[in-house]
XYZ file of C-alpha atoms in Angstrom:
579
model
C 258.841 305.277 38.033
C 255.076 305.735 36.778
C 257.162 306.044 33.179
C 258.926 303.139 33.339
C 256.011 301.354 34.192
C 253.910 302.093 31.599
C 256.661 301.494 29.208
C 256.756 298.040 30.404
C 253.078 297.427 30.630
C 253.757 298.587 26.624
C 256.270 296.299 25.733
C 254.737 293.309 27.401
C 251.283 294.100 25.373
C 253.052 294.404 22.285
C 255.214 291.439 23.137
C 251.857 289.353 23.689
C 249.866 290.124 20.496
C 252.543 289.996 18.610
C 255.624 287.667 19.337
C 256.330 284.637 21.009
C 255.207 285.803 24.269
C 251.837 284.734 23.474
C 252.220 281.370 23.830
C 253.733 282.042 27.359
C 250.643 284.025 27.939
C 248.635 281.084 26.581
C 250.429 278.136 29.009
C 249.974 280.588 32.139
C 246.386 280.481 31.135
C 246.024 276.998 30.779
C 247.273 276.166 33.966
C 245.157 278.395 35.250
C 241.919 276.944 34.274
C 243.796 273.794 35.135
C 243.461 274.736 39.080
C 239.540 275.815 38.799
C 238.431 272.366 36.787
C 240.405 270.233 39.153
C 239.212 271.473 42.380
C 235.465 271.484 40.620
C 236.213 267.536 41.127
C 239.149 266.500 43.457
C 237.007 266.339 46.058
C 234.684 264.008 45.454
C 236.847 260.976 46.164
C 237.728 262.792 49.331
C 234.012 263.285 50.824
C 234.824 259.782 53.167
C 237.666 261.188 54.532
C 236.538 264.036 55.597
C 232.998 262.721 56.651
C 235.613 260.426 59.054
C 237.204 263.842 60.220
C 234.997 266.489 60.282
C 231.815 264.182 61.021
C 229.151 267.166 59.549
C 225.895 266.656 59.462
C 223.726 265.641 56.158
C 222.805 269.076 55.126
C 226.875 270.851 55.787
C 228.223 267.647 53.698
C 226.343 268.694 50.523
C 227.475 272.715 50.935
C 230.897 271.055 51.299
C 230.754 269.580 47.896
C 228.441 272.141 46.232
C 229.868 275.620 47.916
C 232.499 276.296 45.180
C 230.314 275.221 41.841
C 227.420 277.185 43.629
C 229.257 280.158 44.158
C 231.577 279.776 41.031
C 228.778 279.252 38.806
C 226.891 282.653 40.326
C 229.956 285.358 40.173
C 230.915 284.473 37.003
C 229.078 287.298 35.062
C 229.758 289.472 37.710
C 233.729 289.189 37.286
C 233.753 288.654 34.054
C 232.114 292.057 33.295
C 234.093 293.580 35.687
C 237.066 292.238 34.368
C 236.105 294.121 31.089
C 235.946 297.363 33.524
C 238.621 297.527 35.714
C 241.016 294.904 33.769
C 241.071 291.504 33.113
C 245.106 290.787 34.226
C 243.709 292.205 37.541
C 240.676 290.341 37.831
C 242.826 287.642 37.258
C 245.796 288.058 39.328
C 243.121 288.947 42.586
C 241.976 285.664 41.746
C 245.472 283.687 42.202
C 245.542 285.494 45.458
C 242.107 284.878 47.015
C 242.536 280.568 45.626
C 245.527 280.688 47.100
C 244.677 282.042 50.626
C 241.162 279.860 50.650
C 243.392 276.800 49.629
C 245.383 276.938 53.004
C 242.626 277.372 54.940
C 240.674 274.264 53.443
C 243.815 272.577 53.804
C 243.287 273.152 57.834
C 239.761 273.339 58.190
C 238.927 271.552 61.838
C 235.336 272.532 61.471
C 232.630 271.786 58.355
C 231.493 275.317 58.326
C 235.107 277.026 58.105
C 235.868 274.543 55.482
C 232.563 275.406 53.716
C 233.566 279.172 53.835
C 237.152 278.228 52.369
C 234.833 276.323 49.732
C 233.099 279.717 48.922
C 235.533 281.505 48.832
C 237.189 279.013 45.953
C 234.546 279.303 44.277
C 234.890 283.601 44.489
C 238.463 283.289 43.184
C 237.779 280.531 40.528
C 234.740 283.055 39.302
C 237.622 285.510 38.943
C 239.856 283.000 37.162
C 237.487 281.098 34.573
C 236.403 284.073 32.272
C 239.512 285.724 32.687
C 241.657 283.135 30.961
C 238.920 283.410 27.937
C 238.899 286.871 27.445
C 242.603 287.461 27.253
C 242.970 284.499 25.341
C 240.144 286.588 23.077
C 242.946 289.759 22.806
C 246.308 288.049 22.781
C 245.356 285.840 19.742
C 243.066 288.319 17.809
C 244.056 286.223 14.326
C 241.300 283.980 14.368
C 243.192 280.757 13.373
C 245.673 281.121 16.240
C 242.870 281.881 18.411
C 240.961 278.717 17.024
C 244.614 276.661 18.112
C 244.272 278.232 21.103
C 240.899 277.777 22.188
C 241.457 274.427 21.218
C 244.185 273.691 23.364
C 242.074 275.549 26.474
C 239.406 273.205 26.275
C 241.581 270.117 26.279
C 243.013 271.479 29.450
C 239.560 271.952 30.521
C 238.559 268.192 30.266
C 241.971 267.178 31.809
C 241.385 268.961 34.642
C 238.069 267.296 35.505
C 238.826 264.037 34.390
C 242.306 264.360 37.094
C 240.583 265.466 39.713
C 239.072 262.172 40.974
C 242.745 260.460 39.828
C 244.608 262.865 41.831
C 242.010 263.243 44.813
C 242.144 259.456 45.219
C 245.926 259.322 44.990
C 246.600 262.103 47.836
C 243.886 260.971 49.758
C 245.701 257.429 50.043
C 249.152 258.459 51.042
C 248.506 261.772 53.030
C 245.138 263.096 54.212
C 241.897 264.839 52.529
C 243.273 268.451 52.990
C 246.148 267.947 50.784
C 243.863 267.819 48.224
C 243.735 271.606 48.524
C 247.778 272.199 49.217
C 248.139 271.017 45.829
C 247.051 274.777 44.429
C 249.275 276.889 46.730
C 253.143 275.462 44.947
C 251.254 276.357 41.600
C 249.820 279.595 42.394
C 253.460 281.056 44.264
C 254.676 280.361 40.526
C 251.481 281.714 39.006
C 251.227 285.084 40.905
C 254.614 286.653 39.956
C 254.699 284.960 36.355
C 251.266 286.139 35.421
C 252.552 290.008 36.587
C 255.476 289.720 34.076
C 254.176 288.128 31.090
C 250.418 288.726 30.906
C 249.149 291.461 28.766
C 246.379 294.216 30.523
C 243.463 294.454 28.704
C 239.804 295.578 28.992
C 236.739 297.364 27.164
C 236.674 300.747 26.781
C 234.689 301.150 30.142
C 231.838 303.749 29.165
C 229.805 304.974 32.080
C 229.659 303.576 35.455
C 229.781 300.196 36.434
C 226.113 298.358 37.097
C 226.643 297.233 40.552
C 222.959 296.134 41.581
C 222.793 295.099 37.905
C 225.788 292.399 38.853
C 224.614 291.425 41.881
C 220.858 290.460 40.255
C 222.682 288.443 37.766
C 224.650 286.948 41.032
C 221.371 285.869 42.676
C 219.699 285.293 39.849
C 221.835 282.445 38.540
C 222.358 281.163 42.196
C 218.759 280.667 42.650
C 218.628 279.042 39.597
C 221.612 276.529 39.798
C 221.091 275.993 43.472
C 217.260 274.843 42.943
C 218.406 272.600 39.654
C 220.878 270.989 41.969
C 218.180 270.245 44.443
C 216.399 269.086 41.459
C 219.153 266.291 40.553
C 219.789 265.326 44.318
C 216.047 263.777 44.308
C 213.680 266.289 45.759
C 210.408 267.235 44.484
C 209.961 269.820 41.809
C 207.101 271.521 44.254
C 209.164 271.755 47.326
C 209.940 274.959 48.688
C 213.649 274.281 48.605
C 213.020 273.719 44.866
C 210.388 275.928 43.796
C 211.297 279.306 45.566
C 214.940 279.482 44.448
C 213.638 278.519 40.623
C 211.066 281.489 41.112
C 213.452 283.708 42.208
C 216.337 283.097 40.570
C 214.318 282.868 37.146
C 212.587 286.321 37.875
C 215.835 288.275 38.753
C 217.771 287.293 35.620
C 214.130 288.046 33.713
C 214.643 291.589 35.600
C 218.391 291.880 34.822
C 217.641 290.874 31.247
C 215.050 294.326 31.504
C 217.456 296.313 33.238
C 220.318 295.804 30.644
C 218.183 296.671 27.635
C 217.264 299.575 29.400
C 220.588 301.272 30.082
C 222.468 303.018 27.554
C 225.534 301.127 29.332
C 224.933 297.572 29.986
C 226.770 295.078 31.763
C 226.283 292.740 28.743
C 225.019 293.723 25.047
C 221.931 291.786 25.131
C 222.146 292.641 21.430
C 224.627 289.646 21.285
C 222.006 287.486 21.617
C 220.253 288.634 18.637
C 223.123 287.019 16.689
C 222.349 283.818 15.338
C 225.949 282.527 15.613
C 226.357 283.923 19.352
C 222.879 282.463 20.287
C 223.234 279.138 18.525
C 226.428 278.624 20.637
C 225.275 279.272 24.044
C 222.375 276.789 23.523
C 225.106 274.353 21.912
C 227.097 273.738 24.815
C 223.574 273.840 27.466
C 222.707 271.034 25.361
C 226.286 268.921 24.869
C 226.861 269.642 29.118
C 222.724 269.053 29.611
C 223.130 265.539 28.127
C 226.492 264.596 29.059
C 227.296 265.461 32.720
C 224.436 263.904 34.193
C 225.580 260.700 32.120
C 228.963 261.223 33.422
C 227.797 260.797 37.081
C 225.633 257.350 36.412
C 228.667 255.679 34.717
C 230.613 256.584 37.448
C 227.957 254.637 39.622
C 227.832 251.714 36.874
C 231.519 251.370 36.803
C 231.657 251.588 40.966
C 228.484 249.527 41.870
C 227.733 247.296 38.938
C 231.340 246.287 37.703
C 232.849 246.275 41.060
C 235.877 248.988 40.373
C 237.426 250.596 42.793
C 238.151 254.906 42.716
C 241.560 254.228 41.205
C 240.663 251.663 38.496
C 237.201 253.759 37.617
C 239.005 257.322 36.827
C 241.685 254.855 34.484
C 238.869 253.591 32.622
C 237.658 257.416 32.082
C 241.580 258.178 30.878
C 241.053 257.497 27.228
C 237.675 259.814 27.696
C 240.215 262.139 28.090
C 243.060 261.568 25.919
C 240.229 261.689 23.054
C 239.212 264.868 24.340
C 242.566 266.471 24.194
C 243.374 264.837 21.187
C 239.997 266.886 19.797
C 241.399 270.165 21.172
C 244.781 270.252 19.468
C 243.148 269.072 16.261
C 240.214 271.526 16.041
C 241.580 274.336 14.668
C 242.577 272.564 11.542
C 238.934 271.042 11.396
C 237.180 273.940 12.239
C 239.211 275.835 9.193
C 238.651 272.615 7.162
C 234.536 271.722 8.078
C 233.561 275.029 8.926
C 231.420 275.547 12.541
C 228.357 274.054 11.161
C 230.089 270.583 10.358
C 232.321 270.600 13.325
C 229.427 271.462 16.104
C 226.857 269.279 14.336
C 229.053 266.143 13.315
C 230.200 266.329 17.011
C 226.688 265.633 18.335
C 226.718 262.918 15.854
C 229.492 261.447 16.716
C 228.953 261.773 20.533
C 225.268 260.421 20.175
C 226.548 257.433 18.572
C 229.090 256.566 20.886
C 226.588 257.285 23.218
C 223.986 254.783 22.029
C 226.990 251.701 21.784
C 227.041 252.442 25.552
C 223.663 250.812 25.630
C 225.380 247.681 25.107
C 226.557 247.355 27.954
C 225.180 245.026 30.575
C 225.597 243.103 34.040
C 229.316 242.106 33.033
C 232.378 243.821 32.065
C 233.329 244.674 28.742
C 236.445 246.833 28.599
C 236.685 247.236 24.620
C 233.633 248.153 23.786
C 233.441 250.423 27.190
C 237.027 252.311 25.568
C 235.644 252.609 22.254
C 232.572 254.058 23.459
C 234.897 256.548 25.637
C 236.963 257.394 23.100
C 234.223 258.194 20.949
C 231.985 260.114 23.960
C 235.655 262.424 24.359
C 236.615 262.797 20.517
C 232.744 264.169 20.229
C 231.629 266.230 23.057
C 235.181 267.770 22.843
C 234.589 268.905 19.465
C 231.351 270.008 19.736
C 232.340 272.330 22.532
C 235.414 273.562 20.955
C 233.575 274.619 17.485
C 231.122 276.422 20.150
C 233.411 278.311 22.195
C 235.371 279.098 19.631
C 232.466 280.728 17.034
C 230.581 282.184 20.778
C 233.965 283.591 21.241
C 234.569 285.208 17.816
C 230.970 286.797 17.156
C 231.712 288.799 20.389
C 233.254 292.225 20.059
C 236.795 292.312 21.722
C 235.652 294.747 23.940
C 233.046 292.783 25.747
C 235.196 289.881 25.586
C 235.280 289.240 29.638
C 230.996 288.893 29.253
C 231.101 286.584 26.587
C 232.959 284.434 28.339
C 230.763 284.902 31.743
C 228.260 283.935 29.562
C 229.718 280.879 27.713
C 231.006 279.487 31.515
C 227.737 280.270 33.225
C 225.597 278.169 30.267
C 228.090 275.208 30.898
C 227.500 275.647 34.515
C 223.249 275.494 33.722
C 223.740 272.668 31.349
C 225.726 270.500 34.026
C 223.280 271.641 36.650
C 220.418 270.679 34.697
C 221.839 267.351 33.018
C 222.121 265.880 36.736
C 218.163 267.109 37.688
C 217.261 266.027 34.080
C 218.725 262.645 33.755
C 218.961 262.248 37.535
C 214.677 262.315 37.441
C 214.731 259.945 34.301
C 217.376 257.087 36.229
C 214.631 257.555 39.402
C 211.999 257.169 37.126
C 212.843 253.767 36.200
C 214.976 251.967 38.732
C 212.411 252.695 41.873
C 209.410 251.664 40.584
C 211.189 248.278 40.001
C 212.551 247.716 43.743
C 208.486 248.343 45.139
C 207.317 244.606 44.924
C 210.494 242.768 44.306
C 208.991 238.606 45.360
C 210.515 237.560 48.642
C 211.373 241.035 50.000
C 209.662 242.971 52.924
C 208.040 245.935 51.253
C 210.172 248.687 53.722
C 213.218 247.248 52.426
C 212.259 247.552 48.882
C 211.245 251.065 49.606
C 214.657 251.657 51.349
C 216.820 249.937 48.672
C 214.658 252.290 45.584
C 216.708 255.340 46.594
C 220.111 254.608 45.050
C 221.949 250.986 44.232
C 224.348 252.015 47.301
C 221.584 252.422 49.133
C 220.260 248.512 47.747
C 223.340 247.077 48.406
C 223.513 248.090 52.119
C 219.926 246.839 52.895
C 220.506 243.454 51.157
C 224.071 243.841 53.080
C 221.401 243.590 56.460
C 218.790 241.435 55.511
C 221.338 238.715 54.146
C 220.331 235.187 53.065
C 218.245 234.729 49.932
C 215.701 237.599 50.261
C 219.197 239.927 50.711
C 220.505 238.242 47.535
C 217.468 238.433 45.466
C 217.268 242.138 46.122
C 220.807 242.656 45.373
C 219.905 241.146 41.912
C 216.797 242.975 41.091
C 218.510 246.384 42.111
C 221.278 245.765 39.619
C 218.818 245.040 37.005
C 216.473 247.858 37.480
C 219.592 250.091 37.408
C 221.212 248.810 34.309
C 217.729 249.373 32.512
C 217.416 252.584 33.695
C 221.106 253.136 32.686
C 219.744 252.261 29.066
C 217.037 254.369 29.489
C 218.762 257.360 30.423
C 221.593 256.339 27.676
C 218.734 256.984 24.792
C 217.363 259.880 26.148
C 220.892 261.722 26.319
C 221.472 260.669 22.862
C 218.158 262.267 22.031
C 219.076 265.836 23.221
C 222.435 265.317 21.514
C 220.821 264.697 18.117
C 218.752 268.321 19.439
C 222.401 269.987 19.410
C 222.395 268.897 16.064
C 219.817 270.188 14.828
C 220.618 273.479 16.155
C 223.926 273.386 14.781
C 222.721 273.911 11.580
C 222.082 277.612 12.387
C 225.923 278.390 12.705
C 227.777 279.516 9.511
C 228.778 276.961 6.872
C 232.427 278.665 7.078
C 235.010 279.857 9.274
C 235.069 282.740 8.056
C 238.672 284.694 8.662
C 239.459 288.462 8.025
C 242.952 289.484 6.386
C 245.305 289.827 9.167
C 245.950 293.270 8.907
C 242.103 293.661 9.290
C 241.584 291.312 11.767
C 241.731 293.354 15.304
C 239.468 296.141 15.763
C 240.740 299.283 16.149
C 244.582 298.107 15.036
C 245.428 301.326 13.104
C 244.605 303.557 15.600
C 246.555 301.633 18.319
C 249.342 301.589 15.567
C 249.019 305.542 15.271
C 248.845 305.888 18.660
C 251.733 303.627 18.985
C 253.555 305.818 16.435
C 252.698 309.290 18.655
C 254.380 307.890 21.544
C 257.192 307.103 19.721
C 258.000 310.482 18.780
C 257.135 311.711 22.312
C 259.789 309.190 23.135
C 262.717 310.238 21.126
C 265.522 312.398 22.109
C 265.560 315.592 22.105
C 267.731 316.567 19.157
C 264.570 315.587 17.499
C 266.212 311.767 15.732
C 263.752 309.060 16.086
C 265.030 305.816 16.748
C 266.160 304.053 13.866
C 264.494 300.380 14.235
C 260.939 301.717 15.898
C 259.399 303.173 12.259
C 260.515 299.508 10.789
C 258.810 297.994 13.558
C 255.601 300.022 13.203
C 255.078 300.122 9.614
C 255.633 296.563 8.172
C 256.212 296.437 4.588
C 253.023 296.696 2.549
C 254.396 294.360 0.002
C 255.269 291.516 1.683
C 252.243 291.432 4.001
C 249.599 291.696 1.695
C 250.240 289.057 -0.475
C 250.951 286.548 3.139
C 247.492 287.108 4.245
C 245.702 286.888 0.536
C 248.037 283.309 0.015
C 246.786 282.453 3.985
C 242.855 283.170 3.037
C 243.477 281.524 -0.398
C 244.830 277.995 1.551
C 242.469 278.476 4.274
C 239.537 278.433 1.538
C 237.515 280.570 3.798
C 235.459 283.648 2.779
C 236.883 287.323 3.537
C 234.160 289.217 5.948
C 230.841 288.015 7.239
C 229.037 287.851 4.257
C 227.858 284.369 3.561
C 226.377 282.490 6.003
């Protein structure tokens, strides 16, 4: 039995780095990561509904929403590392079960803290999920053009996901109730669970010394603290609040003491030594800065597109579909740029591009205008998508396979800390401007003013109540004051974008592609080892099987020349030479 098994688990790996199978492999991915990004935001249209329900209080309505990108967001190093230990595949396929089992019991959550709970523990499986996709992505494609197709095709998933969510959330929401926003995941993952056991390839680092459990759990806390007191941050409290301040300090000072602890130990959870790549390094800070600038944004066009043009839920997330489109558009073309620009081009010229569209966004005023609004969102989506494909994909490369599953911990958890800190960042900056001007609007009592300064919903309600002229006037001056500070905010994201830029000019001019037969570390000796088992394998009157030495030794003849003609097209460098 124990045989059989591992011939299978054989065949299947083969099957995956070599054949066909891989794209199987690469569509069971895709929907997975499909399930994490869409429950990051299918809730958000629901949050009425289940205010109506549920009725929690103030404080249990925000761990509703933020439970599972809290808790995501903090165990992602931690399973991602341990994916690399105890295998990804598993790591992965835990994680179907444990969404699958919080899902139902979201679903039928009668009280806010059990359905905070099932939150957390979506965000525990989607932890296990996220960096798992990445990593075997990393091992089933190790060619570095398929892997750039790939990629590419992950992150356009990626941005349909969250762009869905709201679509989807507001569609089920109409025609059933808020929990089926969560019964949604169980139909996938029954197909998901037994699928991913037959097709998807084991894989993991070589697992030297014993696992760094407290080292895990400081990185847990550590990024916890700091996401949780960033999101406090963008929800409007003060920087010097104890809600704030402590989980800053103490998130800031564990990951300061993990950081110690892992150049300390002769086997770390992460290489810190990755950093000290210029490629790696550059890419982290790339996508901080494209999800620093652009995810905060994100949230205040919602609010312009709700509160200033009048849209409903429905007719908002269409006018964020070509967003979207763009952005997948960007994945399935970006391995033929990336091979074509280089990463330098591709990450920078993104910023660009996004920047600019970013900046015609400014135009936009007190009245609708849906063409320039889609060309600016097809623009935003082209952009951003391409910046964060040519950094994944060059983070993603400049890691060694082995600590694939932290790479990708790390790559998730920066886009998690650029989101978090876009919303305090550009959050503080919209405040900044649109309260002062509600203070002393003429013909309004000053406590409404005050009132109305916290949000435009919150304007709208108290001219709502204090009706007549003084109501209208400060309906007028709220939508003002928020437009400018729209504009505002608009050039200061397109600042940081032109940042990314410039730090995109660290990455390597090239894309820079070993031969094939070179490509995967380690692939002779997994070929020799490969060939041993063979002959363990065969009979006993001592005849091999006829087609396994084909299979195992390719002809030198015809290979060679394939991957010289394939570097020679792709007019890309051999090795990591020129930079």
């Amino acid at each position: 039995m124990s045989g059989s098994t591992t011939a299978g688990a054989r065949l299947r790996a083969a099957g995956a780095r070599g054949g066909a199978n891989r794209w199987i492999v690469l569509v069971v991915l895709c929907v997975s990561l499909l399930l994490v990004a869409l429950d990051a935001t299918v809730l958000h249209v629901a949050v009425p509904a289940v205010t109506a329900d549920l009725r929690p209080s103030g404080v249990e309505l925000l761990w509703i929403v933020d439970a599972y990108p809290l808790v995501c967001a903090a165990l992602l190093i931690l399973f991602g590392t341990l994916g690399d230990r105890i295998g990804r595949r598993r790591v992965l396929l835990m994680g179907y079960a444990l969404f699958g089992v919080a899902s139902a019991v979201a679903a039928l959550a009668d009280t806010p803290l059990v359905l905070i709970g099932a939150r957390a523990l979506l965000g525990v499986g989607g932890a296990m999920i996220m960096p798992a996709t990445l990593s075997i992505l990393r091992d089933v494609f190790p060619d570095r053009r398929e892997r750039a197709m790939a990629i590419g095709v992950w992150t356009a998933v990626a941005a349909v996901g969250a762009a869905l969510g709201p679509v989807l959330g507001g569609f089920l929401v109409e025609h059933f109730w808020w929990g089926s926003v969560f019964l949604i995941n169980i139909p996938l993952l029954a197909l998901l669970l037994p699928l991913g056991r037959l097709v998807l390839p084991e894989s993991k680092g070589p697992g030297d010394g014993p696992w760094d459990v407290l080292g895990a759990l400081m990185a847990a806390a550590g990024v916890l603290g700091v996401v949780f007191g960033v999101k406090r941050l963008g929800a409007g409290e003060g920087p010097l609040g104890p809600e704030t301040l402590g989980p800053l300090c103490v998130g800031v000072a564990l990951l300061v003491l993990f950081v110690r602890r892992q150049r300390r130990r002769a086997h770390p959870l992460i290489d810190m030594r990755m950093f000290a790549r210029p490629t790696f390094s550059t890419s982290v800070g790339c996508i901080v800065l494209a999800m620093l600038a652009l995810v905060g944004l994100q949230l205040i066009a919602v609010q312009y597109l709700q509160l200033v043009l009048a849209l409903s839920p429905l007719e908002t997330g269409l006018r964020l579909l070509p967003l979207t489109f763009a952005a997948m558009a960007a994945g399935v073309t970006g391995s033929a740029t990336l091979r074509r620009v280089g990463p330098r081009r591709m990450v920078a010229w993104g910023f660009v591009l996004t920047a600019g569209a970013v900046l015609m966004l400014t135009l936009m005023g007190q009245h609708d205008r849906p063409g320039l609004l889609t060309a600016a969102f097809v623009l935003l989506g082209f952009g951003l998508q391409t910046t964060l494909f040519g950094a994944y994909e060059s983070m993603l490369s400049e890691a060694p396979a082995d600590q694939a599953g932290g790479a990708a911990a790390i790559g998730e958890t920066s886009y998690q800390l650029g989101a978090g800190m876009g919303i305090a960042l550009l959050g503080s900056v919209m405040n900044a401007v649109y309260a002062p001007a509600l203070a002393s609007v003429r013909g309004v009592p000053a406590a409404a003013g005050s009132a109305a300064s916290d949000s435009l919903g919150e304007a709208y309600q108290v001219a709502a109540r204090l009706g007549g002229p003084a109501g209208e006037t400060l309906r007028t001056a709220a939508r003002h004051s928020f437009v400018h500070g729209l504009h505002v905010t608009l050039l200061v994201s397109a600042g940081l974008l032109l940042l990314g830029a410039l730090a995109a000019l660290r990455l390597p001019r090239v894309m820079e592609c070993p031969p094939r037969a070179a490509e995967e570390p380690g692939a002779e000796k997994r070929q020799s080892a490969e060939a041993s088992e063979a002959r363990d394998e065969a009979p006993e009157s001592g005849k091999a099987p006829p087609s396994r030495p084909r299979e195992q030794r390719p002809p030198r003849p015809r290979r060679a020349p394939t991957a010289a003609r394939e570097s020679s097209e792709a007019a890309v460098p051999v090795g990591r030479g020129s930079r």
